[in-house]
Tab-separated table of C-alpha atoms and ligand atoms in Angstrom:
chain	number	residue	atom	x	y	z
A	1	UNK	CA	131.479	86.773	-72.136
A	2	UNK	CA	130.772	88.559	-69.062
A	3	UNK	CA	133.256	91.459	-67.825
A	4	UNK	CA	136.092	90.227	-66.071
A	5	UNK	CA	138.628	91.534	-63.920
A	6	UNK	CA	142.251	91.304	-63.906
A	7	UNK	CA	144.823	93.379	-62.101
A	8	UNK	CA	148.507	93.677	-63.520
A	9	UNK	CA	150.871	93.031	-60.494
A	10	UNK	CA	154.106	95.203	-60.670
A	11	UNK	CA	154.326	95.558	-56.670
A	12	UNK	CA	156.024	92.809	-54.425
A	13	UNK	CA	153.926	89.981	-53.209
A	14	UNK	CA	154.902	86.497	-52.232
A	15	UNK	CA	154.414	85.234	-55.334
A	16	UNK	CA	156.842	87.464	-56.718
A	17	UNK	CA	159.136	87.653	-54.034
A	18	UNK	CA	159.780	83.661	-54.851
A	19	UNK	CA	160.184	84.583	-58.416
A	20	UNK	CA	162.563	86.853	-57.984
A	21	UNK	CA	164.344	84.878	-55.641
A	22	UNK	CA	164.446	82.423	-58.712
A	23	UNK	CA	166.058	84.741	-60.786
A	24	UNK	CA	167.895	86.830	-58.769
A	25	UNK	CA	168.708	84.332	-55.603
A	26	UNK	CA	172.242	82.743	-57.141
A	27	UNK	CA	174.008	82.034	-53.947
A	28	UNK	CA	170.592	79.686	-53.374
A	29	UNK	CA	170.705	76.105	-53.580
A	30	UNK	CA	167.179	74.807	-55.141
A	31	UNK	CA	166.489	73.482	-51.581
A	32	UNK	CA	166.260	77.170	-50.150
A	33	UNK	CA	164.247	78.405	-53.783
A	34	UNK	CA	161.765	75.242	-52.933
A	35	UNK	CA	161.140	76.565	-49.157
A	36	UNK	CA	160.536	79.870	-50.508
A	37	UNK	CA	158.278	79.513	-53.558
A	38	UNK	CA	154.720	79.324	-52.446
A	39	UNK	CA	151.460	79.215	-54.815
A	40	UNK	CA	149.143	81.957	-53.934
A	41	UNK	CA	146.841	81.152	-56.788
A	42	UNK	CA	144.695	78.104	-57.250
A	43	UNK	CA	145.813	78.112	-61.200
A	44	UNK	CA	149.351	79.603	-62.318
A	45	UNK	CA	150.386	79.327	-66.347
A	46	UNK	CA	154.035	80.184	-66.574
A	47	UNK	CA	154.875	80.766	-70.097
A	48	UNK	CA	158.677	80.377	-70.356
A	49	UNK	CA	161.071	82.675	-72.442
A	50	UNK	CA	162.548	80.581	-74.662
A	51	UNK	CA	162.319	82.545	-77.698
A	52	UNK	CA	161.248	81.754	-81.168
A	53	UNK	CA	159.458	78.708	-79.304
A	54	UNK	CA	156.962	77.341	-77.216
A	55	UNK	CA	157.289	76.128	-73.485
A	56	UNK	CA	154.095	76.564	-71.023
A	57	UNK	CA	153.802	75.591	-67.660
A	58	UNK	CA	150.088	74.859	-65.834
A	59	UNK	CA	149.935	74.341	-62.295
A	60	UNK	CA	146.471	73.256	-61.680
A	61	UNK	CA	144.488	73.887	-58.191
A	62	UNK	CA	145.119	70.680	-57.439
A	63	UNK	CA	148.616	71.082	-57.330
A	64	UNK	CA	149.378	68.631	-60.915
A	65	UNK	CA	151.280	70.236	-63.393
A	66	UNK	CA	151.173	69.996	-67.100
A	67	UNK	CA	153.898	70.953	-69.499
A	68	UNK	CA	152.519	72.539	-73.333
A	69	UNK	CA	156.048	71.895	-75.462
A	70	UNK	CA	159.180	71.963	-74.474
A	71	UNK	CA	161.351	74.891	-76.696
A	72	UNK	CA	164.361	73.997	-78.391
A	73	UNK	CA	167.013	71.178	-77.368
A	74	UNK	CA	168.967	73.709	-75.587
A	75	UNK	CA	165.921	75.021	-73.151
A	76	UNK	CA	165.812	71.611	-71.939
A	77	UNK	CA	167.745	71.999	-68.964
A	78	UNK	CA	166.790	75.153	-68.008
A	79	UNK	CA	163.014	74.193	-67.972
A	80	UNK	CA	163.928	71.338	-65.910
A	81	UNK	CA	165.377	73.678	-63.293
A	82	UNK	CA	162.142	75.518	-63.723
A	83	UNK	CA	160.218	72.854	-62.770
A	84	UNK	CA	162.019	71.617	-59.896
A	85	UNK	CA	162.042	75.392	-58.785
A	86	UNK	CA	158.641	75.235	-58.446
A	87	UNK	CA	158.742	72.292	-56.439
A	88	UNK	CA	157.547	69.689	-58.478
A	89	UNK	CA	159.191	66.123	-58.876
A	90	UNK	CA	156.693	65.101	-61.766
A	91	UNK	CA	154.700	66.229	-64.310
A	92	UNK	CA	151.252	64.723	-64.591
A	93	UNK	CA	150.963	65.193	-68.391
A	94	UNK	CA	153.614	66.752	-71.454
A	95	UNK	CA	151.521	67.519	-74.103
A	96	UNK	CA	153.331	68.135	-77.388
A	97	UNK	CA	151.314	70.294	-80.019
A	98	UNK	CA	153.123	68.934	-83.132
A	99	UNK	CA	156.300	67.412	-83.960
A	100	UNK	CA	158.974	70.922	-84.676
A	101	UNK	CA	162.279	71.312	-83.584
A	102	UNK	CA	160.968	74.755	-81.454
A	103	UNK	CA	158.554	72.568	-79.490
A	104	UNK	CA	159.388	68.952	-79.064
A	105	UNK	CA	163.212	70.139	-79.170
A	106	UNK	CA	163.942	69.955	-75.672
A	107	UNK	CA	161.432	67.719	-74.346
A	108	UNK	CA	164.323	64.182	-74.224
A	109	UNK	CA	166.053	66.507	-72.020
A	110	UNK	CA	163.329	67.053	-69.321
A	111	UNK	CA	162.067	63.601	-69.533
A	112	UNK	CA	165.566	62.558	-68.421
A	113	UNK	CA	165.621	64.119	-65.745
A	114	UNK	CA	162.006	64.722	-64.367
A	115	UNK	CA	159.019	61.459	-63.896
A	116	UNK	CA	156.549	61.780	-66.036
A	117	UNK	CA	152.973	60.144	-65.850
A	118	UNK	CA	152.142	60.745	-69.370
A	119	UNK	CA	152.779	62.170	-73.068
A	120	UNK	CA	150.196	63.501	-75.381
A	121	UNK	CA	150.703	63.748	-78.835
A	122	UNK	CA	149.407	63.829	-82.211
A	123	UNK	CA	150.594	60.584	-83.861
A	124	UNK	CA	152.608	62.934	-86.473
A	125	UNK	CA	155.781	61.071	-86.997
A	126	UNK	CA	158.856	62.996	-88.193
A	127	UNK	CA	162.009	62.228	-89.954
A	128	UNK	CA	164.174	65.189	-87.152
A	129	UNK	CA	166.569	64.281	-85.210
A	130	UNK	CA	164.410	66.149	-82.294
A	131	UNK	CA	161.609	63.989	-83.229
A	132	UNK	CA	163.706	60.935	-82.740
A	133	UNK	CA	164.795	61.694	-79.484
A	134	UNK	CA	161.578	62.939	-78.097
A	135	UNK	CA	159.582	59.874	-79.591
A	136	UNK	CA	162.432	57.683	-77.906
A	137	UNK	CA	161.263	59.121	-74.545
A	138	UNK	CA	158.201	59.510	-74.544
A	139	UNK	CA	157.454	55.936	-76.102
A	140	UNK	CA	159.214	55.192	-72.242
A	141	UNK	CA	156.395	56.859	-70.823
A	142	UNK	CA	152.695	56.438	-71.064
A	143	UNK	CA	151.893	58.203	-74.825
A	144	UNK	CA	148.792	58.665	-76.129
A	145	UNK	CA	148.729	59.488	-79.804
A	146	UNK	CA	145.387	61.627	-79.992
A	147	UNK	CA	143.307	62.303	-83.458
A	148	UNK	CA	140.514	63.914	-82.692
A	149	UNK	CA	139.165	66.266	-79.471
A	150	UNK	CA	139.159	64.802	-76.230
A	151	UNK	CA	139.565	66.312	-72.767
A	152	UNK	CA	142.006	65.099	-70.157
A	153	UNK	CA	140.904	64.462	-66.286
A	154	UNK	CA	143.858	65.360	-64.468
A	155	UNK	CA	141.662	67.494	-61.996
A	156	UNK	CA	138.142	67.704	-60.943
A	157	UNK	CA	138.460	71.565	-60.948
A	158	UNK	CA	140.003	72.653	-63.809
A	159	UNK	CA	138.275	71.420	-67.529
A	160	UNK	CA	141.081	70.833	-70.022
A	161	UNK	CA	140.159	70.359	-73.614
A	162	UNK	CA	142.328	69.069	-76.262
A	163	UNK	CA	141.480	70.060	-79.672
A	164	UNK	CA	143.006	68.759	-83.312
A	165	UNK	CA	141.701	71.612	-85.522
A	166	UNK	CA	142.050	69.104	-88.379
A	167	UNK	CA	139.798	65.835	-88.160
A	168	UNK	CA	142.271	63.639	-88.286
A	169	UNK	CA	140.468	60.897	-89.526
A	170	UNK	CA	140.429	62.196	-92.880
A	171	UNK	CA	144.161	61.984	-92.471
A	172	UNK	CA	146.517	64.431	-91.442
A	173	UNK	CA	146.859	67.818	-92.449
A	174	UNK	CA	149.889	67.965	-95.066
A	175	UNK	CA	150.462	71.309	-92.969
A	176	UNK	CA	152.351	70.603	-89.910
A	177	UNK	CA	151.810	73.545	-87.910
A	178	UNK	CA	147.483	72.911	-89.006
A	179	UNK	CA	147.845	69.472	-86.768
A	180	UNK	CA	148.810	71.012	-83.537
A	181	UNK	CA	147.189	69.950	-80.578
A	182	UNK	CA	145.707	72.965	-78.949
A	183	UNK	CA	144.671	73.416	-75.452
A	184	UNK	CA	141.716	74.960	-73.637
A	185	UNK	CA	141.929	75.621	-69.879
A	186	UNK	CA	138.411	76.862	-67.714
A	187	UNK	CA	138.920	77.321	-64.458
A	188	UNK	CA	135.649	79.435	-63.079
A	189	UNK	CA	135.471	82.317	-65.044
A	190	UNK	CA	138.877	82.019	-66.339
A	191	UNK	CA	139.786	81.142	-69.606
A	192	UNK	CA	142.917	80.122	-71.503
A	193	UNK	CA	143.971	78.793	-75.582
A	194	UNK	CA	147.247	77.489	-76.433
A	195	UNK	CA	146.743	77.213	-80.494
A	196	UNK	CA	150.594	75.727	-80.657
A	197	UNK	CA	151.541	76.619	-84.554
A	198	UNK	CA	147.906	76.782	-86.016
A	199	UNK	CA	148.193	78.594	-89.588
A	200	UNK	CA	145.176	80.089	-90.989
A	201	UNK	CA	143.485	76.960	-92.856
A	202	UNK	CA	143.598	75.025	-89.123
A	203	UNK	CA	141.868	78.011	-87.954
A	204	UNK	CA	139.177	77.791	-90.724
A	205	UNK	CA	138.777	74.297	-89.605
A	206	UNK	CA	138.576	75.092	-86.391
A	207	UNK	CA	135.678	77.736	-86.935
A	208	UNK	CA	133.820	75.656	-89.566
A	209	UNK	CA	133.495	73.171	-86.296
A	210	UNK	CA	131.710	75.830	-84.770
A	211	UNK	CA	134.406	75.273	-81.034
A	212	UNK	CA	133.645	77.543	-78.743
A	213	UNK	CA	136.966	79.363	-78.771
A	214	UNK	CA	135.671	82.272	-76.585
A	215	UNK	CA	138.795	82.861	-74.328
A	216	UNK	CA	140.247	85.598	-71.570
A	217	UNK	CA	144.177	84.358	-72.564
A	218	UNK	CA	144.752	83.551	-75.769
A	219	UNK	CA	148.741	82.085	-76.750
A	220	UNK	CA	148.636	83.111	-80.401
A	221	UNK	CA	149.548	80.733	-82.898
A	222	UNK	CA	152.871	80.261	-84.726
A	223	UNK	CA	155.338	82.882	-82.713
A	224	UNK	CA	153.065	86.148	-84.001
A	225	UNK	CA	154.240	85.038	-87.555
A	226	UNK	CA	151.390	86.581	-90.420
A	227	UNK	CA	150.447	83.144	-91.341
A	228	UNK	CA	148.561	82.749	-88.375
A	229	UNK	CA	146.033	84.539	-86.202
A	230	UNK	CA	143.736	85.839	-88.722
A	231	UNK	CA	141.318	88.491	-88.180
A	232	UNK	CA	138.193	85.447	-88.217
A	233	UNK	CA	139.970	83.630	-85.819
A	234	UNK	CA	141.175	86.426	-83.292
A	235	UNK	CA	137.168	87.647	-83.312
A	236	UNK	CA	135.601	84.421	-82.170
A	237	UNK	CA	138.477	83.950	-79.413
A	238	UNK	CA	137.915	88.065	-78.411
A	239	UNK	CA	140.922	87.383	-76.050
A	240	UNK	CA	141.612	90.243	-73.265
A	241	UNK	CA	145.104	89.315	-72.730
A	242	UNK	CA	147.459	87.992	-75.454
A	243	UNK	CA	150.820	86.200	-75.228
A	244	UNK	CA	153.590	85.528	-77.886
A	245	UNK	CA	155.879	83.680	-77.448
A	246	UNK	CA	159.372	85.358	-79.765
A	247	UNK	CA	162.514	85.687	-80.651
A	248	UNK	CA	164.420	89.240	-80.082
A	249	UNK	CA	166.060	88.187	-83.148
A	250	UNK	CA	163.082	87.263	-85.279
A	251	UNK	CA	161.446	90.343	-84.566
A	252	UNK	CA	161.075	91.500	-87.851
A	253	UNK	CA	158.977	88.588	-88.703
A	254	UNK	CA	157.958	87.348	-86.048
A	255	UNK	CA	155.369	88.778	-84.565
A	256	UNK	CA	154.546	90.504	-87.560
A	257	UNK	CA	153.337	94.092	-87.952
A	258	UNK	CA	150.034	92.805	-89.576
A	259	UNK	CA	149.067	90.332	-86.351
A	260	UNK	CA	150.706	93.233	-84.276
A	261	UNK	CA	148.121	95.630	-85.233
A	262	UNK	CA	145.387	93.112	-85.498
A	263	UNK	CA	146.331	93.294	-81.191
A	264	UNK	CA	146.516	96.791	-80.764
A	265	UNK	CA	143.265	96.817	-78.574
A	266	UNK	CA	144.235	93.878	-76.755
A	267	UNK	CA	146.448	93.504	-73.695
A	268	UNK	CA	150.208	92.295	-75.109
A	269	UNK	CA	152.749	90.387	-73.605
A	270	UNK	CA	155.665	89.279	-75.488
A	271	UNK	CA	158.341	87.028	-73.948
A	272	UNK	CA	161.057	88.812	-76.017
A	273	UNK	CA	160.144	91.896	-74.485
A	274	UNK	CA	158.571	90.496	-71.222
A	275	UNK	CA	160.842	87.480	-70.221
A	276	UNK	CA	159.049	84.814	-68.712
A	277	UNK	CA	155.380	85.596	-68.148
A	278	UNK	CA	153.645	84.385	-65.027
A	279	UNK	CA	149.575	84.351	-64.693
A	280	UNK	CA	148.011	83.350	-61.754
A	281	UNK	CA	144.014	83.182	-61.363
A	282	UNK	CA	141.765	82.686	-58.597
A	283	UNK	CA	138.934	82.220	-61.504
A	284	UNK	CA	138.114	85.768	-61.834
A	285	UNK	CA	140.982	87.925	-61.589
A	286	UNK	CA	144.422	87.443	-63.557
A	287	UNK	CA	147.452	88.469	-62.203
A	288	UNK	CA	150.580	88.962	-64.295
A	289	UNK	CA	154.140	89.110	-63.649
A	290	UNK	CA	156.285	89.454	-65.827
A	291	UNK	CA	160.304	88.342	-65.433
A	292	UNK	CA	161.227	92.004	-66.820
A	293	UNK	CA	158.895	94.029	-64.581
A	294	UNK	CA	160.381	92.242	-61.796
A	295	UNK	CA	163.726	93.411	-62.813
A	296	UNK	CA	162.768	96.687	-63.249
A	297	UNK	CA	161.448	96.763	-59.537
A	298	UNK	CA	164.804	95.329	-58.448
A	299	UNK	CA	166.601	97.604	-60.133
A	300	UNK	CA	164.424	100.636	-58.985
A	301	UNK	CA	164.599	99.271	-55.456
A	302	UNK	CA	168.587	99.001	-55.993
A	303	UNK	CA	168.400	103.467	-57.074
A	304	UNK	CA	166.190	104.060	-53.999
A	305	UNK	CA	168.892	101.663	-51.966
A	306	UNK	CA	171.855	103.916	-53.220
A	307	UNK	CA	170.036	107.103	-52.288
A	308	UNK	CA	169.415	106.259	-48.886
A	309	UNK	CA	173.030	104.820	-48.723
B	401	ZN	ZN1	156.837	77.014	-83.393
């Protein structure tokens, strides 16, 4: 992989100033918030806080967006808000990585209240009340039940590969979290993974099918949790920037010291820690905001404020 650049935004830009206004703007209606919130990017992956679980956002250059899981019931709403934030009235494709509470969870709630074109899944069916509800939806919209790699054309400039680390064929994996769906984004240069829960065996799968998993962004697998992201896997992907998606609470287990300091060369960004984490690409550089940096510019800007005052 060739040397890439990426700059780590912590000053004020538009894109930021929209976020915060998201955030921070609570005497806003969402009319004002859609005004304000311009794209500066031609790709943006917004990987939502909703801790020990998986919500990711991809607006494409195109302007279609894309929704990777949908956290728990309770993060429905909020990710609906989210989306409509952003300014979108539909999303072109929800693709859920396997069938657990922490990803199809909240997924009913958004496809109440936001058009979707269609649902990608794995065919996994599940006894969960959360599976119930999201299969009742989704079966509403267009769903495609997917068993083996195939990419999706939802824009001529961005590739998006689907992969099912276990040939499904065979018949599924007995090990849910080894049948999810996970997602590979080029853009240019730019490179993205979303490995949903993958556990070590999917991973051996995966590298046995000799996948080019050579990514810039890698979304570890399985919250940061030891069964996952093993030391194989991690060197074929060589990501620069990692994200994991956690729990404040969990953080004992999840992420665990062992995939911790299997990262310690690699850029980190934790939603527990980090909030929501925004990064936008032109194809070669990455910029990242995070929710909490912007709150600690507000917050510095608020000191300097005072002192002045
Ligand atoms: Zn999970």
């Amino acid at each position: 992989m060739s040397s890439y650049l990426w700059q780590k935004t912590k000053t004020v830009g538009k894109i930021i100033l929209a976020s915060s206004m998201l955030y921070f703007g609570t005497g806003c209606t969402s009319t004002t918030l859609l005004k304000t919130y311009e794209k500066e990017s031609p790709l943006v992956v917004h990987f939502l806080n909703v801790g020990n679980a998986d919500s990711h956002l991809i607006e494409t250059p195109n302007n279609k967006l894309i929704l990777i899981d949908g956290g728990k019931e309770r993060h429905g709403k909020r990710i609906s808000k989210y989306i409509a934030t952003l300014g979108y009235e539909k999303i072109d494709y929800v693709i859920a990585s396997h069938p657990h509470y922490d990803h199809v969870g909240g997924l009913d709630v958004i496809m109440k209240k936001i058009e979707v074109d269609n649902v990608i899944d794995n065919g996994l069916k599940f006894k969960t009340k959360a599976y119930k509800e999201y299969i009742k939806y989704a079966k509403q919209q267009n769903l495609i039940s997917i068993s083996k790699d195939t990419t999706i054309n939802v824009d001529p400039e961005l590739e998006i590969r689907l992969m099912v680390a276990y040939d499904n064929n065979e018949g599924l994996n007995e090990l849910t979290n080894d049948n999810s769906i996970l997602v590979r984004l080029d853009y240019k240069d730019a490179s993205f993974l979303f490995t949903g829960d993958l556990e070590t065996e999917g991973e051996r799968d995966l590298l046995n099918d000799d996948e080019n998993l050579d990514v810039d962004v890698l979304k570890i697998g399985h919250h940061g949790n030891r069964t996952s992201t093993s030391q194989e896997f991690l060197d074929a992907i060589s990501p620069k920037i990692v994200i994991i998606p956690t729990n404040k609470a969990k953080r004992t287990s999840s992420p665990h010291k062992v995939v911790l300091d299997r990262l310690i060369n690699i850029e980190t960004y934790r939603t527990d820690i980090d909030g929501d984490i925004i990064i936008s690409t032109d194809g070669i550089n990455y910029n990242i905001t995070t929710k909490n940096s912007l709150i600690d510019k507000t917050n510095s800007m608020l000191i300097e404020l005072k002192h002045k005052l």
